PDB file of C-alpha atoms in Angstrom:
ATOM      1  CA  GLY A   1       0.000   0.000   0.000  1.00  0.00           C
ATOM      2  CA  ALA A   2       0.800   3.666  -0.196  1.00  0.00           C
ATOM      3  CA  GLY A   3       2.450   5.702   2.545  1.00  0.00           C
ATOM      4  CA  TYR A   4       4.777   3.137   4.124  1.00  0.00           C
ATOM      5  CA  ASN A   5       8.379   4.135   4.865  1.00  0.00           C
ATOM      6  CA  VAL A   6      10.979   1.794   3.387  1.00  0.00           C
ATOM      7  CA  THR A   7      14.583   2.067   4.552  1.00  0.00           C
ATOM      8  CA  LEU A   8      17.260   0.667   2.235  1.00  0.00           C
ATOM      9  CA  THR A   9      20.717   0.061   3.737  1.00  0.00           C
ATOM     10  CA  ALA A  10      23.848  -0.864   1.803  1.00  0.00           C
ATOM     11  CA  PRO A  11      27.145  -1.788   3.501  1.00  0.00           C
ATOM     12  CA  SER A  12      29.165   1.160   4.785  1.00  0.00           C
ATOM     13  CA  SER A  13      32.495  -0.300   3.581  1.00  0.00           C
ATOM     14  CA  GLY A  14      33.828  -2.756   1.022  1.00  0.00           C
ATOM     15  CA  ALA A  15      31.789  -3.474  -2.096  1.00  0.00           C
ATOM     16  CA  SER A  16      28.764  -1.189  -1.865  1.00  0.00           C
ATOM     17  CA  GLY A  17      27.433   2.087  -3.230  1.00  0.00           C
ATOM     18  CA  VAL A  18      25.294   5.121  -2.473  1.00  0.00           C
ATOM     19  CA  PHE A  19      21.697   6.130  -3.096  1.00  0.00           C
ATOM     20  CA  SER A  20      20.557   9.482  -4.559  1.00  0.00           C
ATOM     21  CA  ASN A  21      21.174  11.140  -1.170  1.00  0.00           C
ATOM     22  CA  ASN A  22      24.888  10.224  -1.537  1.00  0.00           C
ATOM     23  CA  ALA A  23      24.638   7.895   1.480  1.00  0.00           C
ATOM     24  CA  ALA A  24      24.537   4.124   2.006  1.00  0.00           C
ATOM     25  CA  THR A  25      21.104   4.423   3.697  1.00  0.00           C
ATOM     26  CA  ILE A  26      17.922   6.089   2.479  1.00  0.00           C
ATOM     27  CA  THR A  27      14.282   6.104   3.603  1.00  0.00           C
ATOM     28  CA  LEU A  28      11.591   6.344   0.910  1.00  0.00           C
ATOM     29  CA  THR A  29       7.775   6.383   1.009  1.00  0.00           C
ATOM     30  CA  THR A  30       5.773   3.865  -1.034  1.00  0.00           C
ATOM     31  CA  ASN A  31       3.639   5.184  -3.894  1.00  0.00           C
ATOM     32  CA  ALA A  32       0.023   4.263  -4.695  1.00  0.00           C
ATOM     33  CA  PHE A  33       1.253   0.880  -6.004  1.00  0.00           C
ATOM     34  CA  GLY A  34       3.225   0.140  -2.824  1.00  0.00           C
ATOM     35  CA  GLN A  35       6.541   0.640  -4.599  1.00  0.00           C
ATOM     36  CA  VAL A  36       9.687   2.670  -4.019  1.00  0.00           C
ATOM     37  CA  SER A  37      12.522   3.389  -6.414  1.00  0.00           C
ATOM     38  CA  ASN A  38      15.808   5.216  -6.224  1.00  0.00           C
ATOM     39  CA  ASN A  39      19.071   5.569  -8.094  1.00  0.00           C
ATOM     40  CA  PHE A  40      22.010   3.591  -6.746  1.00  0.00           C
ATOM     41  CA  ILE A  41      25.629   4.160  -7.767  1.00  0.00           C
ATOM     42  CA  ALA A  42      28.157   1.392  -7.149  1.00  0.00           C
ATOM     43  CA  ASN A  43      31.426   2.335  -5.454  1.00  0.00           C
ATOM     44  CA  THR A  44      34.863   1.392  -6.814  1.00  0.00           C
ATOM     45  CA  VAL A  45      35.206  -1.903  -4.911  1.00  0.00           C
ATOM     46  CA  ALA A  46      34.296  -5.047  -6.879  1.00  0.00           C
ATOM     47  CA  GLY A  47      32.333  -7.777  -5.113  1.00  0.00           C
ATOM     48  CA  SER A  48      28.878  -9.003  -4.061  1.00  0.00           C
ATOM     49  CA  TYR A  49      26.876  -7.639  -1.146  1.00  0.00           C
ATOM     50  CA  GLY A  50      23.376  -7.400   0.275  1.00  0.00           C
ATOM     51  CA  VAL A  51      21.142  -4.346   0.621  1.00  0.00           C
ATOM     52  CA  GLY A  52      18.851  -4.487   3.628  1.00  0.00           C
ATOM     53  CA  VAL A  53      15.151  -3.537   3.394  1.00  0.00           C
ATOM     54  CA  GLN A  54      13.112  -2.438   6.429  1.00  0.00           C
ATOM     55  CA  VAL A  55       9.410  -1.430   6.057  1.00  0.00           C
ATOM     56  CA  SER A  56       7.758   0.639   8.780  1.00  0.00           C
ATOM     57  CA  GLY A  57       4.156   0.034   9.838  1.00  0.00           C
ATOM     58  CA  GLY A  58       2.235  -3.165  10.355  1.00  0.00           C
ATOM     59  CA  SER A  59       4.530  -6.035  11.316  1.00  0.00           C
ATOM     60  CA  ASN A  60       7.700  -4.156  10.196  1.00  0.00           C
ATOM     61  CA  PRO A  61       8.762  -6.726   7.594  1.00  0.00           C
ATOM     62  CA  THR A  62      12.446  -6.907   6.698  1.00  0.00           C
ATOM     63  CA  GLY A  63      14.367  -8.430   3.837  1.00  0.00           C
ATOM     64  CA  SER A  64      17.310  -7.908   1.547  1.00  0.00           C
ATOM     65  CA  PHE A  65      18.450  -8.222  -2.026  1.00  0.00           C
ATOM     66  CA  SER A  66      21.872  -8.897  -3.532  1.00  0.00           C
ATOM     67  CA  LEU A  67      23.963  -6.741  -5.843  1.00  0.00           C
ATOM     68  CA  THR A  68      27.388  -7.221  -7.418  1.00  0.00           C
ATOM     69  CA  ASN A  69      29.880  -4.532  -8.400  1.00  0.00           C
ATOM     70  CA  LEU A  70      31.937  -5.745 -11.356  1.00  0.00           C
ATOM     71  CA  ALA A  71      35.528  -4.710 -11.982  1.00  0.00           C
ATOM     72  CA  ALA A  72      36.023  -1.887 -14.480  1.00  0.00           C
ATOM     73  CA  ALA A  73      37.983  -2.305 -17.709  1.00  0.00           C
ATOM     74  CA  PRO A  74      41.536  -3.657 -17.435  1.00  0.00           C
ATOM     75  CA  ALA A  75      43.956  -0.805 -16.787  1.00  0.00           C
ATOM     76  CA  ASN A  76      47.115  -2.173 -15.141  1.00  0.00           C
ATOM     77  CA  ILE A  77      49.342  -5.204 -15.443  1.00  0.00           C
ATOM     78  CA  THR A  78      52.022  -6.319 -12.995  1.00  0.00           C
ATOM     79  CA  VAL A  79      54.326  -9.318 -13.138  1.00  0.00           C
ATOM     80  CA  SER A  80      56.316 -11.139 -10.478  1.00  0.00           C
ATOM     81  CA  GLY A  81      58.825 -13.951 -10.838  1.00  0.00           C
ATOM     82  CA  GLY A  82      61.832 -12.140 -12.264  1.00  0.00           C
ATOM     83  CA  GLY A  83      65.301 -11.973 -10.753  1.00  0.00           C
ATOM     84  CA  GLN A  84      65.796 -15.710 -10.454  1.00  0.00           C
ATOM     85  CA  SER A  85      67.997 -18.414 -11.914  1.00  0.00           C
ATOM     86  CA  THR A  86      67.942 -22.162 -12.369  1.00  0.00           C
ATOM     87  CA  GLN A  87      70.016 -24.839 -14.071  1.00  0.00           C
ATOM     88  CA  VAL A  88      69.366 -25.485 -17.735  1.00  0.00           C
ATOM     89  CA  ASN A  89      66.482 -27.839 -18.462  1.00  0.00           C
ATOM     90  CA  THR A  90      65.018 -27.254 -14.967  1.00  0.00           C
ATOM     91  CA  ALA A  91      61.895 -25.422 -13.744  1.00  0.00           C
ATOM     92  CA  PHE A  92      62.461 -22.085 -12.002  1.00  0.00           C
ATOM     93  CA  GLY A  93      61.665 -22.083  -8.272  1.00  0.00           C
ATOM     94  CA  ASN A  94      59.140 -19.226  -8.395  1.00  0.00           C
ATOM     95  CA  GLN A  95      56.240 -19.140 -10.806  1.00  0.00           C
ATOM     96  CA  ILE A  96      55.635 -16.235 -13.177  1.00  0.00           C
ATOM     97  CA  VAL A  97      52.496 -14.448 -11.921  1.00  0.00           C
ATOM     98  CA  VAL A  98      50.747 -11.814 -14.049  1.00  0.00           C
ATOM     99  CA  THR A  99      48.048  -9.731 -12.341  1.00  0.00           C
ATOM    100  CA  VAL A 100      45.581  -7.554 -14.274  1.00  0.00           C
ATOM    101  CA  THR A 101      43.610  -4.914 -12.354  1.00  0.00           C
ATOM    102  CA  ASP A 102      41.190  -2.108 -13.169  1.00  0.00           C
ATOM    103  CA  GLN A 103      41.905   1.556 -12.420  1.00  0.00           C
ATOM    104  CA  TYR A 104      40.732   1.024  -8.822  1.00  0.00           C
ATOM    105  CA  GLY A 105      42.955  -1.991  -8.133  1.00  0.00           C
ATOM    106  CA  ASN A 106      40.205  -4.615  -8.523  1.00  0.00           C
ATOM    107  CA  PRO A 107      41.299  -7.883 -10.179  1.00  0.00           C
ATOM    108  CA  VAL A 108      39.904  -8.302 -13.693  1.00  0.00           C
ATOM    109  CA  PRO A 109      39.048 -11.894 -14.703  1.00  0.00           C
ATOM    110  CA  GLY A 110      38.779 -13.105 -18.304  1.00  0.00           C
ATOM    111  CA  VAL A 111      41.652 -11.069 -19.802  1.00  0.00           C
ATOM    112  CA  THR A 112      43.910 -12.830 -22.312  1.00  0.00           C
ATOM    113  CA  VAL A 113      47.621 -12.530 -21.505  1.00  0.00           C
ATOM    114  CA  VAL A 114      50.359 -13.284 -24.062  1.00  0.00           C
ATOM    115  CA  PHE A 115      53.994 -14.056 -23.164  1.00  0.00           C
ATOM    116  CA  PHE A 116      56.924 -13.391 -25.518  1.00  0.00           C
ATOM    117  CA  LEU A 117      60.028 -15.525 -24.930  1.00  0.00           C
ATOM    118  CA  PRO A 118      63.320 -15.344 -26.846  1.00  0.00           C
ATOM    119  CA  THR A 119      63.224 -17.597 -29.906  1.00  0.00           C
ATOM    120  CA  ALA A 120      66.985 -18.268 -29.911  1.00  0.00           C
ATOM    121  CA  GLY A 121      69.652 -18.635 -27.225  1.00  0.00           C
ATOM    122  CA  ALA A 122      68.789 -18.759 -23.542  1.00  0.00           C
ATOM    123  CA  SER A 123      65.035 -19.042 -23.094  1.00  0.00           C
ATOM    124  CA  GLY A 124      62.450 -21.419 -21.699  1.00  0.00           C
ATOM    125  CA  THR A 125      58.990 -22.870 -21.987  1.00  0.00           C
ATOM    126  CA  LEU A 126      55.867 -21.964 -20.021  1.00  0.00           C
ATOM    127  CA  SER A 127      53.395 -24.432 -18.556  1.00  0.00           C
ATOM    128  CA  GLY A 128      50.210 -24.345 -20.624  1.00  0.00           C
ATOM    129  CA  GLY A 129      51.819 -22.425 -23.505  1.00  0.00           C
ATOM    130  CA  ILE A 130      52.430 -18.740 -24.208  1.00  0.00           C
ATOM    131  CA  THR A 131      48.872 -17.520 -23.549  1.00  0.00           C
ATOM    132  CA  GLY A 132      46.577 -17.590 -20.555  1.00  0.00           C
ATOM    133  CA  VAL A 133      43.319 -16.064 -19.323  1.00  0.00           C
ATOM    134  CA  THR A 134      43.146 -14.293 -15.969  1.00  0.00           C
ATOM    135  CA  ASN A 135      41.258 -16.159 -13.238  1.00  0.00           C
ATOM    136  CA  ALA A 136      38.856 -14.694 -10.638  1.00  0.00           C
ATOM    137  CA  ALA A 137      41.860 -13.143  -8.863  1.00  0.00           C
ATOM    138  CA  GLY A 138      42.869 -11.411 -12.122  1.00  0.00           C
ATOM    139  CA  GLN A 139      45.925 -13.649 -12.435  1.00  0.00           C
ATOM    140  CA  VAL A 140      47.649 -15.940 -14.884  1.00  0.00           C
ATOM    141  CA  VAL A 141      50.186 -18.219 -13.188  1.00  0.00           C
ATOM    142  CA  LYS A 142      52.820 -20.061 -15.225  1.00  0.00           C
ATOM    143  CA  THR A 143      55.755 -22.323 -14.415  1.00  0.00           C
ATOM    144  CA  LEU A 144      58.845 -21.463 -16.456  1.00  0.00           C
ATOM    145  CA  THR A 145      61.285 -24.233 -17.384  1.00  0.00           C
ATOM    146  CA  ALA A 146      64.736 -23.241 -18.661  1.00  0.00           C
ATOM    147  CA  ASN A 147      65.806 -24.520 -22.057  1.00  0.00           C
ATOM    148  CA  THR A 148      69.223 -26.162 -22.583  1.00  0.00           C
ATOM    149  CA  VAL A 149      71.110 -22.900 -23.335  1.00  0.00           C
ATOM    150  CA  ALA A 150      72.835 -21.016 -20.487  1.00  0.00           C
ATOM    151  CA  GLY A 151      72.371 -17.242 -20.352  1.00  0.00           C
ATOM    152  CA  THR A 152      70.220 -14.361 -19.140  1.00  0.00           C
ATOM    153  CA  TYR A 153      67.013 -13.094 -20.746  1.00  0.00           C
ATOM    154  CA  ASN A 154      63.697 -11.326 -20.184  1.00  0.00           C
ATOM    155  CA  ILE A 155      60.124 -12.307 -21.040  1.00  0.00           C
ATOM    156  CA  GLY A 156      57.689  -9.774 -22.489  1.00  0.00           C
ATOM    157  CA  VAL A 157      54.095  -9.839 -21.240  1.00  0.00           C
ATOM    158  CA  VAL A 158      51.064  -8.204 -22.894  1.00  0.00           C
ATOM    159  CA  ALA A 159      47.471  -8.191 -21.668  1.00  0.00           C
ATOM    160  CA  VAL A 160      44.970  -7.894 -24.516  1.00  0.00           C
ATOM    161  CA  GLY A 161      42.336  -5.183 -24.172  1.00  0.00           C
ATOM    162  CA  GLY A 162      43.590  -1.689 -23.406  1.00  0.00           C
ATOM    163  CA  VAL A 163      46.130  -2.444 -20.672  1.00  0.00           C
ATOM    164  CA  ASN A 164      49.649  -1.005 -20.496  1.00  0.00           C
ATOM    165  CA  PRO A 165      51.406  -1.871 -23.773  1.00  0.00           C
ATOM    166  CA  SER A 166      53.746  -4.423 -22.187  1.00  0.00           C
ATOM    167  CA  VAL A 167      55.780  -5.292 -19.121  1.00  0.00           C
ATOM    168  CA  TRP A 168      58.910  -7.351 -18.710  1.00  0.00           C
ATOM    169  CA  VAL A 169      59.764 -10.126 -16.310  1.00  0.00           C
ATOM    170  CA  GLY A 170      63.446 -10.644 -15.729  1.00  0.00           C
ATOM    171  CA  PRO A 171      66.250 -11.015 -15.505  1.00  0.00           C
ATOM    172  CA  LEU A 172      65.919 -14.770 -15.761  1.00  0.00           C
ATOM    173  CA  THR A 173      69.121 -16.789 -15.892  1.00  0.00           C
ATOM    174  CA  ASN A 174      69.676 -20.334 -17.105  1.00  0.00           C
ATOM    175  CA  THR A 175      72.854 -21.568 -15.408  1.00  0.00           C
ATOM    176  CA  PRO A 176      75.062 -24.378 -16.759  1.00  0.00           C
ATOM    177  CA  GLY A 177      74.115 -27.879 -15.640  1.00  0.00           C
TER     178      GLY A 177
END
């Protein structure tokens, strides 16, 4: 019915947002159809959360509904796993980890990452090949195995879809066996 007050409450931190009053809580009055509506703007934190609903009058029913803030477009790429060495024809001790995030630091899943290894001289092979797709944590994780040539090299990494042009992981050194 009309004239009931409905209070909507989103979380005050983490994944959330604000209503038209620029706050995480707002109280609205139902219209002739018993409905309320309001604009809601997601904040910059990706994740799922619940919005509480409290109706005044009668038995004061309560409830909630779920919302999810998705990560924005990929904007940054970082790589760890450089600065290590291993014997030729052996896997490196630390994996190569590429992380893709949006402009707010949220991990971005589903981004294709391409690795560029030297085609001659000291190099290696990556578990699962030279491409990967970021997981829910925005990461592609690869194990690098040195080839049979001793020497130092870098690996180029590119994330497809508007991210920094490329980053490098290195130096990586294949030591004699």
